[in-house]
Amino acid sequence: GQNIDQPTEMTATEGAIVQINCTYQTSGFNGLFWYQQHAGEAPTFLSYNVLDGLEEKGRFSSFLSRSKGYSYLLLKELQMKDSASYFCAVKDSNYQLIWGAGTKLIIKP
Amino acid sequence: SAVISQKPSRDICQRGTSLTIQCQVDSQVTMMFWYRQQPGQSLTLIATANQGSEATYESGFVIDKFPISRPNLTFSTLTVSNMSPEDSSIYLCSVGSLPENTEAFFGQGTRLTVV
């Protein structure tokens, strides 16, 4: 079966760094995506990894290791507005997007 | 980027009735996706809508219950038919972009409550 695991909830402090991990077991791999969703709003695309390594985009970075079936989203210099749910999603061999259950990130002052 | 206008934003409907949700995109896109999301839960794909062909439905979703139209490259509708309280959810449309036509942009969502 297809499975994506990520922590249900994480808490971090404003100004700090937080790493949200994602492990996956899918039938094939055609890219890993991270999305952010604020409460009551639509998801927004954050990042895409298809090759191993780190992709940096401002305060956000995403890492992928295909051999380990592992990714993480790194958020630096946390701001209160980063409080949201973060979803890891993998595109499988059929090019279907498999979604994780999401990680609710709570930022405290 | 693409701007998606989805409506209605919310509705309260009687059981047994149907609701049609509209999704309008400001540019032509090949693939559009319809999702359902329970509050606090992940997204579940209902179907993929391609212009000029029948929508492709995921396991557990059927055309009679969720008919989809895709008359052109900028518009799609999803109808939730013969509604029951179990259909209460948030419905989202999304358009494909990025690599492999992946879901890149989402509509604001339709919060449906069936009473």
CSV table of C-alpha atoms in Angstrom, one decimal:
chain,number,residue,atom,x,y,z
A,1,GLY,CA,0.0,0.0,0.0
A,2,GLN,CA,0.9,3.6,-0.2
A,3,ASN,CA,1.8,5.4,3.0
A,4,ILE,CA,3.0,8.9,4.0
A,5,ASP,CA,3.9,9.6,7.6
A,6,GLN,CA,4.4,13.0,9.2
A,7,PRO,CA,3.9,14.2,12.8
A,8,THR,CA,0.4,15.2,13.7
A,9,GLU,CA,1.4,18.3,15.6
A,10,MET,CA,4.5,20.3,16.4
A,11,THR,CA,5.1,23.4,18.6
A,12,ALA,CA,8.0,25.9,18.1
A,13,THR,CA,8.9,29.3,19.3
A,14,GLU,CA,8.9,32.5,17.3
A,15,GLY,CA,12.3,33.2,15.8
A,16,ALA,CA,13.5,29.6,16.1
A,17,ILE,CA,13.9,26.8,13.5
A,18,VAL,CA,11.6,23.8,13.1
A,19,GLN,CA,12.0,20.7,10.9
A,20,ILE,CA,8.9,18.8,9.8
A,21,ASN,CA,9.8,15.2,8.7
A,22,CYS,CA,8.0,13.1,6.2
A,23,THR,CA,8.6,9.5,5.3
A,24,TYR,CA,6.9,7.8,2.4
A,25,GLN,CA,6.3,4.3,0.9
A,26,THR,CA,4.7,4.7,-2.5
A,27,SER,CA,4.5,2.7,-5.7
A,28,GLY,CA,7.0,4.7,-7.7
A,29,PHE,CA,8.2,8.2,-7.2
A,30,ASN,CA,7.8,11.2,-9.4
A,31,GLY,CA,8.4,14.0,-7.0
A,32,LEU,CA,7.7,15.2,-3.4
A,33,PHE,CA,5.7,18.3,-2.7
A,34,TRP,CA,5.1,20.4,0.4
A,35,TYR,CA,2.0,22.5,0.9
A,36,GLN,CA,1.0,25.0,3.6
A,37,GLN,CA,-2.6,25.5,4.6
A,38,HIS,CA,-3.8,28.2,7.1
A,39,ALA,CA,-6.9,27.4,8.9
A,40,GLY,CA,-10.0,28.1,6.8
A,41,GLU,CA,-7.9,28.7,3.7
A,42,ALA,CA,-6.9,26.8,0.6
A,43,PRO,CA,-3.5,25.0,0.5
A,44,THR,CA,-0.6,26.8,-1.1
A,45,PHE,CA,2.3,25.1,-2.8
A,46,LEU,CA,5.6,25.6,-1.0
A,47,SER,CA,8.2,23.3,-2.6
A,48,TYR,CA,9.0,20.5,-5.0
A,49,ASN,CA,11.9,17.9,-4.8
A,50,VAL,CA,12.5,15.2,-7.3
A,51,LEU,CA,16.3,14.8,-6.9
A,52,ASP,CA,18.2,14.1,-3.7
A,53,GLY,CA,19.3,17.2,-1.8
A,54,LEU,CA,18.3,20.4,-0.4
A,55,GLU,CA,16.1,23.1,-2.1
A,56,GLU,CA,16.1,26.5,-0.5
A,57,LYS,CA,13.5,29.1,-0.9
A,58,GLY,CA,13.9,32.0,1.5
A,59,ARG,CA,13.1,31.0,5.0
A,60,PHE,CA,11.9,27.6,3.8
A,61,SER,CA,14.0,24.6,2.7
A,62,SER,CA,13.0,21.1,1.7
A,63,PHE,CA,15.3,18.1,1.6
A,64,LEU,CA,14.8,14.8,-0.1
A,65,SER,CA,16.5,11.4,0.2
A,66,ARG,CA,14.9,9.0,-2.3
A,67,SER,CA,16.9,6.0,-1.0
A,68,LYS,CA,15.5,6.5,2.5
A,69,GLY,CA,12.1,7.5,1.4
A,70,TYR,CA,12.5,10.6,3.5
A,71,SER,CA,12.0,14.4,3.3
A,72,TYR,CA,11.9,17.3,5.6
A,73,LEU,CA,10.7,20.9,5.5
A,74,LEU,CA,12.8,23.3,7.4
A,75,LEU,CA,11.4,26.6,8.5
A,76,LYS,CA,13.8,29.2,9.8
A,77,GLU,CA,13.3,32.5,11.7
A,78,LEU,CA,9.8,31.4,12.5
A,79,GLN,CA,7.0,34.0,12.5
A,80,MET,CA,3.6,33.8,14.0
A,81,LYS,CA,2.1,33.7,10.5
A,82,ASP,CA,3.9,30.3,10.0
A,83,SER,CA,1.3,28.7,12.2
A,84,ALA,CA,-0.5,26.4,9.8
A,85,SER,CA,-0.8,22.8,8.7
A,86,TYR,CA,1.9,21.5,6.4
A,87,PHE,CA,1.2,18.7,4.0
A,88,CYS,CA,3.8,16.3,2.4
A,89,ALA,CA,2.6,14.8,-0.8
A,90,VAL,CA,4.2,12.3,-3.2
A,91,LYS,CA,3.5,11.8,-6.9
A,92,ASP,CA,3.5,8.0,-7.5
A,93,SER,CA,4.2,6.0,-10.6
A,94,ASN,CA,0.7,6.8,-12.0
A,95,TYR,CA,1.4,10.5,-11.4
A,96,GLN,CA,-1.2,10.6,-8.8
A,97,LEU,CA,-0.6,12.8,-5.8
A,98,ILE,CA,-0.6,10.9,-2.5
A,99,TRP,CA,-1.2,13.2,0.5
A,100,GLY,CA,0.1,12.9,4.0
A,101,ALA,CA,-2.3,13.6,6.9
A,102,GLY,CA,-0.6,16.9,7.6
A,103,THR,CA,1.3,18.4,10.5
A,104,LYS,CA,-0.2,21.2,12.5
A,105,LEU,CA,2.5,23.7,13.4
A,106,ILE,CA,1.9,25.9,16.4
A,107,ILE,CA,4.2,28.9,16.9
A,108,LYS,CA,4.4,30.4,20.3
A,109,PRO,CA,5.7,33.9,21.1
B,1,SER,CA,0.4,31.6,-11.5
B,2,ALA,CA,-3.3,31.1,-11.8
B,3,VAL,CA,-6.2,32.7,-10.0
B,4,ILE,CA,-9.1,30.4,-9.2
B,5,SER,CA,-12.5,31.7,-8.3
B,6,GLN,CA,-14.7,29.0,-6.6
B,7,LYS,CA,-18.2,29.5,-5.6
B,8,PRO,CA,-20.3,29.3,-3.5
B,9,SER,CA,-17.9,29.7,-0.6
B,10,ARG,CA,-20.4,28.0,1.7
B,11,ASP,CA,-23.8,26.6,1.7
B,12,ILE,CA,-26.3,24.8,3.9
B,13,CYS,CA,-28.4,22.3,2.0
B,14,GLN,CA,-31.3,20.0,2.8
B,15,ARG,CA,-30.7,16.3,2.5
B,16,GLY,CA,-31.8,14.8,-0.8
B,17,THR,CA,-31.0,18.0,-2.8
B,18,SER,CA,-28.0,18.7,-5.1
B,19,LEU,CA,-25.4,21.5,-5.1
B,20,THR,CA,-23.3,22.5,-8.0
B,21,ILE,CA,-19.9,24.1,-7.2
B,22,GLN,CA,-18.2,26.2,-9.9
B,23,CYS,CA,-14.5,26.7,-10.5
B,24,GLN,CA,-13.3,29.4,-12.8
B,25,VAL,CA,-9.6,29.9,-13.7
B,26,ASP,CA,-8.1,33.0,-15.2
B,27,SER,CA,-6.0,31.1,-17.6
B,28,GLN,CA,-6.3,27.9,-19.7
B,29,VAL,CA,-5.2,24.8,-17.8
B,30,THR,CA,-5.1,21.2,-18.9
B,31,MET,CA,-5.9,19.4,-15.7
B,32,MET,CA,-8.3,20.4,-13.0
B,33,PHE,CA,-8.8,18.4,-9.8
B,34,TRP,CA,-11.7,18.2,-7.3
B,35,TYR,CA,-10.9,17.4,-3.7
B,36,ARG,CA,-12.8,16.9,-0.5
B,37,GLN,CA,-11.4,17.9,2.9
B,38,GLN,CA,-12.9,17.3,6.3
B,39,PRO,CA,-11.8,20.1,8.8
B,40,GLY,CA,-8.5,19.2,10.3
B,41,GLN,CA,-8.0,16.3,7.9
B,42,SER,CA,-6.0,15.7,4.7
B,43,LEU,CA,-7.2,16.1,1.2
B,44,THR,CA,-9.0,13.3,-0.7
B,45,LEU,CA,-9.1,13.4,-4.5
B,46,ILE,CA,-12.5,12.9,-5.9
B,47,ALA,CA,-11.8,13.1,-9.6
B,48,THR,CA,-9.6,14.6,-12.3
B,49,ALA,CA,-11.4,16.7,-14.9
B,50,ASN,CA,-9.9,17.0,-18.4
B,51,GLN,CA,-11.4,19.1,-21.1
B,52,GLY,CA,-13.1,17.1,-23.8
B,53,SER,CA,-13.2,13.8,-22.0
B,54,GLU,CA,-15.0,12.1,-19.1
B,55,ALA,CA,-13.7,12.9,-15.6
B,56,THR,CA,-11.5,10.2,-14.0
B,57,TYR,CA,-12.9,9.2,-10.6
B,58,GLU,CA,-11.0,7.8,-7.7
B,59,SER,CA,-12.0,4.7,-5.8
B,60,GLY,CA,-15.1,5.4,-3.7
B,61,PHE,CA,-16.4,8.2,-5.9
B,62,VAL,CA,-18.9,7.7,-8.7
B,63,ILE,CA,-20.2,9.8,-11.5
B,64,ASP,CA,-23.8,9.5,-10.4
B,65,LYS,CA,-23.0,11.0,-7.1
B,66,PHE,CA,-20.4,13.6,-8.2
B,67,PRO,CA,-21.0,14.5,-11.8
B,68,ILE,CA,-18.4,16.8,-13.2
B,69,SER,CA,-18.4,19.1,-16.2
B,70,ARG,CA,-15.4,20.5,-18.0
B,71,PRO,CA,-16.8,22.5,-21.0
B,72,ASN,CA,-13.5,24.4,-21.7
B,73,LEU,CA,-10.0,24.9,-20.4
B,74,THR,CA,-10.9,27.6,-17.8
B,75,PHE,CA,-14.1,26.2,-16.2
B,76,SER,CA,-15.4,23.2,-14.3
B,77,THR,CA,-18.3,22.2,-12.1
B,78,LEU,CA,-18.7,19.6,-9.5
B,79,THR,CA,-22.2,18.6,-8.4
B,80,VAL,CA,-22.9,16.8,-5.1
B,81,SER,CA,-26.1,14.9,-5.8
B,82,ASN,CA,-28.7,13.5,-3.5
B,83,MET,CA,-26.9,14.9,-0.5
B,84,SER,CA,-26.8,13.4,2.9
B,85,PRO,CA,-25.1,14.7,6.1
B,86,GLU,CA,-22.1,12.5,5.4
B,87,ASP,CA,-21.4,14.8,2.4
B,88,SER,CA,-20.8,17.7,4.7
B,89,SER,CA,-17.2,18.7,4.0
B,90,ILE,CA,-15.0,21.3,2.3
B,91,TYR,CA,-14.8,20.9,-1.5
B,92,LEU,CA,-11.8,22.3,-3.3
B,93,CYS,CA,-10.9,22.6,-6.9
B,94,SER,CA,-7.3,22.8,-8.0
B,95,VAL,CA,-5.5,23.3,-11.3
B,96,GLY,CA,-2.4,21.5,-12.5
B,97,SER,CA,0.9,23.2,-13.2
B,98,LEU,CA,4.4,22.7,-12.0
B,99,PRO,CA,6.0,19.5,-13.1
B,100,GLU,CA,3.8,16.7,-14.3
B,101,ASN,CA,0.6,18.9,-14.0
B,102,THR,CA,0.7,18.7,-10.2
B,103,GLU,CA,-1.8,20.5,-8.2
B,104,ALA,CA,-0.4,24.0,-7.9
B,105,PHE,CA,-3.2,26.4,-7.2
B,106,PHE,CA,-6.4,25.9,-5.2
B,107,GLY,CA,-9.7,27.6,-5.1
B,108,GLN,CA,-10.9,29.1,-1.8
B,109,GLY,CA,-13.0,26.0,-1.1
B,110,THR,CA,-16.7,25.5,-0.6
B,111,ARG,CA,-17.8,24.6,2.9
B,112,LEU,CA,-20.9,22.4,2.5
B,113,THR,CA,-23.2,21.6,5.4
B,114,VAL,CA,-26.1,19.1,4.8
B,115,VAL,CA,-28.9,19.1,7.3
